[in-house]
Structures are given as C-alpha cells and as structure tokens.
Coordinates of C-alpha atoms in Angstrom, one line a residue:
X1 CA 80.6 123.7 110.8
X2 CA 79.3 124.1 107.3
X3 CA 79.2 120.9 105.2
X4 CA 78.7 120.1 101.6
X5 CA 77.0 117.1 100.1
X6 CA 78.6 114.9 97.5
X7 CA 77.9 111.4 96.1
X8 CA 80.0 108.6 97.3
X9 CA 80.2 104.8 97.5
X10 CA 79.8 103.8 101.2
X11 CA 80.7 100.5 102.7
X12 CA 78.5 100.2 105.7
X13 CA 79.9 97.0 107.1
X14 CA 82.4 94.3 106.0
X15 CA 80.7 92.1 103.4
X16 CA 77.9 94.5 102.8
X17 CA 77.1 95.8 99.3
X18 CA 78.4 99.3 98.5
X19 CA 75.7 102.0 98.8
X20 CA 75.8 105.0 96.4
X21 CA 74.5 107.8 98.5
X22 CA 75.1 111.4 99.6
X23 CA 77.7 112.2 102.2
X24 CA 78.5 115.4 104.0
X25 CA 82.1 116.7 103.8
X26 CA 83.4 119.3 106.3
X27 CA 85.1 122.5 105.5
X28 CA 88.8 122.2 104.6
X29 CA 90.7 122.5 107.9
X30 CA 94.3 123.3 108.7
X31 CA 96.8 121.0 106.9
X32 CA 94.0 119.6 104.7
X33 CA 93.2 119.7 101.0
X34 CA 89.8 119.3 99.3
X35 CA 89.9 117.5 95.9
X36 CA 87.3 117.2 93.2
X37 CA 87.9 113.7 91.7
X38 CA 88.4 113.4 88.0
X39 CA 88.8 109.6 88.1
X40 CA 89.4 106.7 90.5
X41 CA 90.7 103.3 89.7
X42 CA 89.0 100.2 91.0
X43 CA 91.8 98.1 92.6
X44 CA 91.7 94.6 93.9
X45 CA 92.7 96.1 97.3
X46 CA 89.3 97.8 97.4
X47 CA 87.6 94.4 97.0
X48 CA 89.9 93.0 99.7
X49 CA 88.8 95.8 102.0
X50 CA 85.1 95.3 101.3
X51 CA 85.2 91.5 102.0
X52 CA 87.4 91.7 105.1
X53 CA 90.6 90.3 103.7
X54 CA 92.1 93.6 104.7
X55 CA 90.7 95.4 107.7
X56 CA 89.6 99.0 107.9
X57 CA 87.3 100.8 110.2
X58 CA 83.7 101.0 108.9
X59 CA 81.4 102.6 107.8
X60 CA 83.9 103.9 105.2
X61 CA 84.3 105.3 101.7
X62 CA 86.7 103.2 99.8
X63 CA 88.9 104.0 96.8
X64 CA 92.6 104.8 97.0
X65 CA 93.7 105.2 93.4
X66 CA 92.6 108.6 92.2
X67 CA 93.4 112.0 90.8
X68 CA 91.6 115.3 90.6
X69 CA 91.7 119.0 91.0
X70 CA 92.3 121.0 94.2
X71 CA 89.2 122.8 95.3
X72 CA 90.6 124.4 98.5
X73 CA 93.5 124.2 100.9
X74 CA 93.6 124.7 104.6
X75 CA 96.0 126.8 106.7
X76 CA 99.6 125.8 106.3
X77 CA 99.3 124.0 102.9
X78 CA 101.8 125.5 100.5
X79 CA 102.8 122.7 98.0
X80 CA 99.4 122.8 96.1
X81 CA 96.8 125.5 95.5
X82 CA 93.2 125.6 94.3
X83 CA 93.0 124.6 90.6
X84 CA 96.1 122.3 90.7
X85 CA 95.8 118.8 89.3
X86 CA 96.9 116.2 91.9
X87 CA 97.4 112.5 92.4
X88 CA 96.1 111.0 95.7
X89 CA 98.8 109.2 97.8
X90 CA 97.1 106.7 100.0
X91 CA 100.2 105.7 101.9
X92 CA 102.0 109.0 102.9
X93 CA 105.2 108.5 104.8
X94 CA 105.4 110.2 108.2
X95 CA 109.2 110.9 107.9
X96 CA 109.8 110.1 111.6
X97 CA 109.5 106.4 112.1
X98 CA 112.4 103.9 111.9
X99 CA 111.6 102.8 108.4
X100 CA 111.3 106.3 107.1
X101 CA 114.6 107.1 108.8
X102 CA 116.4 104.3 106.9
X103 CA 114.8 105.2 103.5
X104 CA 112.1 102.5 103.5
X105 CA 109.2 104.9 103.2
X106 CA 106.9 102.3 101.7
X107 CA 107.0 100.5 105.1
X108 CA 106.2 103.6 107.2
X109 CA 104.4 102.4 110.3
X110 CA 102.2 105.5 110.4
X111 CA 101.2 105.6 106.7
X112 CA 97.6 104.4 107.3
X113 CA 97.0 106.3 110.6
X114 CA 94.5 108.5 108.9
X115 CA 92.3 105.6 108.0
X116 CA 91.0 105.4 111.5
X117 CA 89.8 109.0 111.6
X118 CA 86.4 110.3 111.0
X119 CA 86.5 112.5 107.8
X120 CA 82.8 112.8 106.8
X121 CA 79.3 111.9 107.7
X122 CA 76.3 110.3 106.0
X123 CA 73.2 112.4 105.5
X124 CA 71.7 111.0 108.7
X125 CA 74.8 111.9 110.7
X126 CA 76.7 108.5 110.8
X127 CA 80.5 109.0 111.1
X128 CA 82.5 107.8 108.0
X129 CA 86.1 106.7 107.8
X130 CA 88.3 107.4 104.7
X131 CA 89.1 103.8 103.7
X132 CA 92.8 103.9 102.8
X133 CA 93.2 107.5 103.9
X134 CA 91.8 109.2 100.7
X135 CA 88.2 108.0 100.1
X136 CA 88.5 108.3 96.3
X137 CA 85.1 106.6 95.5
X138 CA 83.4 110.0 95.9
X139 CA 82.8 113.1 93.8
X140 CA 85.0 115.1 96.2
X141 CA 87.2 114.2 99.2
X142 CA 89.1 116.0 102.0
X143 CA 92.5 114.6 102.8
X144 CA 95.6 115.4 104.7
X145 CA 98.0 117.6 102.8
X146 CA 100.6 114.8 102.5
X147 CA 98.1 112.7 100.7
X148 CA 98.3 114.8 97.5
X149 CA 101.1 115.1 95.0
X150 CA 101.1 117.4 92.0
X151 CA 100.4 115.7 88.7
X152 CA 103.5 115.9 86.5
X153 CA 103.2 118.1 83.4
X154 CA 101.8 116.5 80.3
X155 CA 99.9 113.7 82.0
X156 CA 96.1 113.6 81.3
X157 CA 94.3 114.1 84.6
X158 CA 91.9 111.1 84.2
X159 CA 94.7 108.7 83.4
X160 CA 96.8 110.1 86.2
X161 CA 94.6 108.3 88.7
X162 CA 96.5 105.0 87.8
X163 CA 99.7 106.6 89.1
X164 CA 98.3 106.4 92.6
X165 CA 98.5 102.7 92.9
X166 CA 98.7 100.3 89.9
X167 CA 101.6 102.1 88.1
X168 CA 103.7 102.8 91.2
X169 CA 103.2 99.3 92.4
X170 CA 103.9 97.6 89.1
X171 CA 106.8 99.7 88.2
X172 CA 108.3 99.4 91.6
X173 CA 107.9 95.7 91.7
X174 CA 110.1 95.4 88.6
X175 CA 112.6 98.2 89.2
X176 CA 112.9 98.4 93.0
X177 CA 112.0 94.9 94.3
X178 CA 112.8 92.4 91.6
X179 CA 115.4 94.7 90.0
X180 CA 114.9 93.2 86.6
X181 CA 118.0 93.6 84.4
X182 CA 118.2 94.0 80.7
X183 CA 117.9 90.7 78.9
X184 CA 116.4 88.8 81.9
X185 CA 113.3 86.6 81.5
X186 CA 110.2 87.5 83.6
X187 CA 106.9 85.7 84.4
X188 CA 104.0 87.8 85.5
X189 CA 101.1 86.1 87.3
X190 CA 97.8 87.9 87.0
X191 CA 97.0 90.3 84.2
X192 CA 94.8 92.8 86.0
X193 CA 95.7 96.5 86.5
X194 CA 98.9 95.9 88.5
X195 CA 99.9 92.9 86.3
X196 CA 99.6 95.1 83.2
X197 CA 101.8 97.7 84.8
X198 CA 104.3 95.0 85.7
X199 CA 104.3 93.8 82.1
X200 CA 104.9 97.3 80.7
X201 CA 107.6 97.9 83.3
X202 CA 109.4 94.7 82.5
X203 CA 109.5 95.8 78.8
X204 CA 110.8 99.2 79.9
X205 CA 113.5 97.5 81.9
X206 CA 114.7 95.6 78.8
X207 CA 113.5 92.2 79.8
X208 CA 114.0 89.6 77.0
X209 CA 111.3 87.0 77.4
X210 CA 108.2 88.1 79.2
X211 CA 105.6 85.4 80.1
X212 CA 102.1 86.5 81.2
X213 CA 100.0 84.0 83.2
X214 CA 96.2 84.3 83.8
X215 CA 93.2 82.2 84.2
X216 CA 91.4 84.0 81.4
X217 CA 92.3 83.3 77.8
X218 CA 90.7 86.7 76.9
X219 CA 93.6 88.4 78.7
X220 CA 96.1 87.3 76.1
X221 CA 95.6 90.3 73.8
X222 CA 95.9 92.8 76.7
X223 CA 99.0 91.0 77.9
X224 CA 100.8 91.0 74.6
X225 CA 99.9 94.7 74.0
X226 CA 101.6 95.5 77.3
X227 CA 104.8 93.6 76.4
X228 CA 104.3 89.9 76.9
X229 CA 106.1 87.7 74.5
X230 CA 104.3 84.6 75.7
X231 CA 101.0 83.8 77.3
X232 CA 100.1 80.8 79.5
X233 CA 96.7 79.9 80.8
X234 CA 97.0 79.2 84.5
X235 CA 96.7 75.5 85.3
X236 CA 98.3 72.7 87.4
X237 CA 101.1 72.5 84.8
X238 CA 101.9 76.2 84.6
X239 CA 105.3 76.0 86.1
X240 CA 106.3 73.1 83.8
X241 CA 105.0 75.1 80.8
X242 CA 107.1 78.2 81.8
X243 CA 110.2 76.1 82.3
X244 CA 109.7 74.6 78.8
X245 CA 109.5 78.1 77.3
X246 CA 112.8 79.1 78.8
X247 CA 116.2 78.0 77.6
X248 CA 117.2 74.6 79.0
X249 CA 113.9 74.4 80.9
X250 CA 115.6 76.2 83.7
X251 CA 112.8 78.7 84.6
X252 CA 112.6 82.5 84.4
X253 CA 115.0 84.8 86.1
X254 CA 112.2 86.7 87.8
X255 CA 108.6 85.9 88.7
X256 CA 106.2 88.6 89.9
X257 CA 103.0 87.3 91.5
X258 CA 100.1 89.8 91.4
X259 CA 97.2 87.6 92.7
X260 CA 97.8 87.0 96.4
X261 CA 96.9 83.3 96.4
X262 CA 99.0 80.5 98.0
X263 CA 98.8 78.3 94.9
X264 CA 99.9 81.2 92.6
X265 CA 102.8 82.2 94.9
X266 CA 104.0 78.6 95.0
X267 CA 103.7 78.3 91.2
X268 CA 105.6 81.5 90.7
X269 CA 108.4 80.2 92.9
X270 CA 108.4 76.9 91.0
X271 CA 108.6 78.8 87.7
X272 CA 111.8 80.6 88.7
X273 CA 115.3 79.3 87.9
X274 CA 117.9 78.3 90.5
X275 CA 119.2 81.6 92.0
X276 CA 116.2 83.5 90.6
X277 CA 113.9 86.0 92.3
X278 CA 110.2 85.7 93.1
X279 CA 108.4 88.9 94.1
X280 CA 104.9 88.8 95.7
X281 CA 102.8 91.9 95.0
X282 CA 99.3 90.3 95.5
X283 CA 97.6 90.7 98.8
X284 CA 96.3 87.4 100.2
X285 CA 94.3 86.5 103.3
X286 CA 95.7 84.9 106.4
X287 CA 94.2 81.6 105.3
X288 CA 96.5 81.5 102.3
X289 CA 99.4 79.4 103.7
X290 CA 102.4 78.8 101.4
X291 CA 104.7 75.8 102.2
X292 CA 108.4 75.1 101.3
X293 CA 110.7 72.4 102.6
X294 CA 114.1 73.3 104.0
X295 CA 116.0 71.2 101.4
X296 CA 114.4 73.1 98.4
X297 CA 115.2 76.4 99.9
X298 CA 118.8 75.4 100.1
X299 CA 119.0 73.7 96.8
X300 CA 117.3 76.3 94.6
X301 CA 118.9 79.3 96.2
X302 CA 116.0 81.4 95.1
X303 CA 114.9 84.7 96.7
X304 CA 111.3 85.2 97.7
X305 CA 110.3 88.7 98.7
X306 CA 107.2 90.7 99.6
X307 CA 106.6 94.0 97.9
X308 CA 104.6 96.8 99.5
X309 CA 103.3 99.6 97.2
X310 CA 106.1 98.6 94.8
X311 CA 108.7 99.5 97.4
X312 CA 108.1 103.0 95.9
X313 CA 108.7 106.6 97.1
X314 CA 106.0 108.5 95.2
X315 CA 107.8 111.8 95.4
X316 CA 110.9 110.2 93.8
X317 CA 109.2 107.9 91.4
X318 CA 106.4 110.0 89.9
X319 CA 108.8 112.2 87.8
X320 CA 110.5 109.1 86.5
X321 CA 107.1 107.6 85.5
X322 CA 106.1 110.9 83.9
X323 CA 109.2 110.8 81.7
X324 CA 108.3 107.3 80.5
X325 CA 104.7 108.3 79.8
X326 CA 105.7 111.5 77.9
X327 CA 108.2 109.4 75.8
X328 CA 105.5 106.9 75.0
X329 CA 107.2 104.0 76.8
X330 CA 104.4 103.7 79.4
X331 CA 100.8 103.7 78.1
X332 CA 98.2 104.4 80.8
X333 CA 95.2 104.4 78.5
X334 CA 95.8 100.8 77.3
X335 CA 95.4 99.6 80.9
X336 CA 91.8 100.9 81.2
X337 CA 89.3 98.3 79.9
X338 CA 86.2 100.0 81.2
X339 CA 85.1 103.5 82.2
X340 CA 82.2 103.5 84.8
X341 CA 80.3 105.7 87.2
X342 CA 80.1 105.2 91.0
X343 CA 77.2 102.8 90.5
X344 CA 79.4 100.5 88.4
X345 CA 81.9 99.7 91.2
X346 CA 80.0 96.5 92.4
X347 CA 80.0 95.1 88.9
X348 CA 83.7 95.9 88.6
X349 CA 84.3 94.0 91.8
X350 CA 82.4 91.0 90.3
X351 CA 84.6 91.3 87.1
X352 CA 87.8 91.2 89.2
X353 CA 86.5 88.0 91.0
X354 CA 85.8 86.5 87.6
X355 CA 89.2 87.4 86.3
X356 CA 87.8 89.8 83.6
X357 CA 89.3 92.9 82.2
X358 CA 92.2 95.1 83.2
X359 CA 91.5 98.3 85.1
X360 CA 88.0 99.7 85.6
X361 CA 88.1 103.5 86.0
X362 CA 85.4 105.5 87.7
X363 CA 85.2 108.7 85.7
X364 CA 83.4 111.7 87.3

C-alpha cells in the first residue's frame, strides 16, 4: 500500500520526550478521511497522556484539538468532500451503546475505540496509534469519518481548532452541566484554555459576578478580558476570599474546576454556597483523593458533578457556538496566547505545568 510521509510529534513511551519526526500515513481507506491540519491546540489532556495520568497505547501521535482541510475521502464518506474545512472530533459517539441511546453521547463507551488501532508507522516501520483517535500533532492525519465535522460558515479555520475541545468543554460545562442562570455568581478555577472558555461562556450565560482563580497573577488580564469581574490568586484562603466577595459571605452559586487536583476540587466545593453547584472539568490522577464528611454533604446540600467533554454533543453544539462567534459574543483569538510549530509542543507542556499562558496553538 502506498504511503506518504508527514512530520508529526511522536510519543514513543509514557514519560518520554516527544520526538518530531517523519511518519508514514496510509492511503485513505473506506470510511476514512484524510485531513491536512491548519492548527492544533495544545491541551492539558495531551500532557496528561504523555505523563501517564491518562492511558493510551504507545507509540502514539498525540493531539486531539484540531482543524484542517479535507485532502481525500474513502468509499462511503458523503458528509465531507476534498477541500472542505473540518473540525476534528476526538470523541465520536457510536450511536448504539446505552449512553447514546439515552442521549448522553458524551459518555459513549465506544468513543475512544479507535485510539487502540494502528493508523500509521514511523519511517523505520514501527506501528503508531492515533492518541485520542485523531492524532492532530501532525501535518496530516487519517481518521474515521465520524471524527470530522464541517466547520461552520464564517469561522476562521485556524481558530476553529479550539472548537474541537476547549470551547465545547468550557461552553458545555456552563450551559449543560452547571446550567448557569442569568444573574448567578460563578467561580472558575484555572485560567488555561478551558478556563478561558468557561469564563466567556459564563458571561454569555448572563452570570453576574464571575470570579477567576489561578496560581499565576499574570493571568488576571486574560481572565478579565474573558469576562471575570474579580480575580483571586490561589492560596490556602481562596474559599474564604471568594465567600467575602459574595453577598453575605455565602459563596458563589456555581464553581467550575478546570485543574483536576484534589485541593482545587475541595476548594471549589468550599467556595460554593449552600445549595450551589460544583462542576469538575479538570482531569486528575488516581492519586488525587478528595474527602468529604457525611454531615457536610447533608448540611450544605451542594451538588458535585463530573463533566466529560462539556456534556456536549458536537453536532448539536457547533452551530450554536458558531452563532456566538459570528455575533462577537465568543472570541476565539483572545484565548490563544502563543502560536508555535510542532517543535514548540514540549515547551508548551512546560508552560502548562508552570501555569503560564492560555492556549498554545500549533499552526501548520
């Protein structure tokens, strides 16, 4: 079978540094789409995959937040054609499992089944897996047809990459999971790519007071530009500071945690008023144990919920997001604090660990 070589960022083993090298992509087969990447966002989930917090078969090409142009389609693919701009969908719903049957497509048990397949090879013939299905850290990729969605009209292709994860997750956390109502107060923990999307989405939802929390004072300007009315530097007294900022020191109506650390989840819970809602978006490791006592669960009457991919249905939500973008309510470009090449991904990982910047975008 004929193969074409493209440049990609390869994770050879968990914990190993990414290697920027040539890989060989196969011809586009039945039910597949080949995409030339325009851009790929560097998400904290990619870092979690590289360090073993989340498990994927390796060697692999990571990257799951991307957009590009269709190069070719295989037999049976009709919803896109060569030349079409598309967003990569790293968690396509199968439509057949229990969760899909009850409308919870974000919990599809088969969504990541493609990550275990072999989709390409290194130049020396080593099999490669497609990270979270789509292998966006490459000049081109070959994916299953259900892993691509047409880019809505009027959305710049490079910025459209953010729709594939950060925006869907952040918007969904606010509108589908926490269900923020007009006038409610919201605290957002972690002002990275997803946190910035949550802040913008809370503003779109009509939230009144929006408190951003981060370890880095340099994030305040980003947070306020996204919609934060207040900014708190994370510390042992964060919950107390947030309660002071709210009327009667009661706490916020909604807290959204975008970090995935036990201490942050616990602080988000403590920052929420009696009867409030705490939504956890951040992905933490198994060692991150969060403790609550039975009496406080009863007394505070709060709701604590997980949130997978923003509890979103990309096919349903992308047109809604496009309307917000075209109307100027949702600003994708303001979330990007750095444009890099493939060789800049390791440094972007380091910046995430250090709490620096918003979204780094690999531009091809």
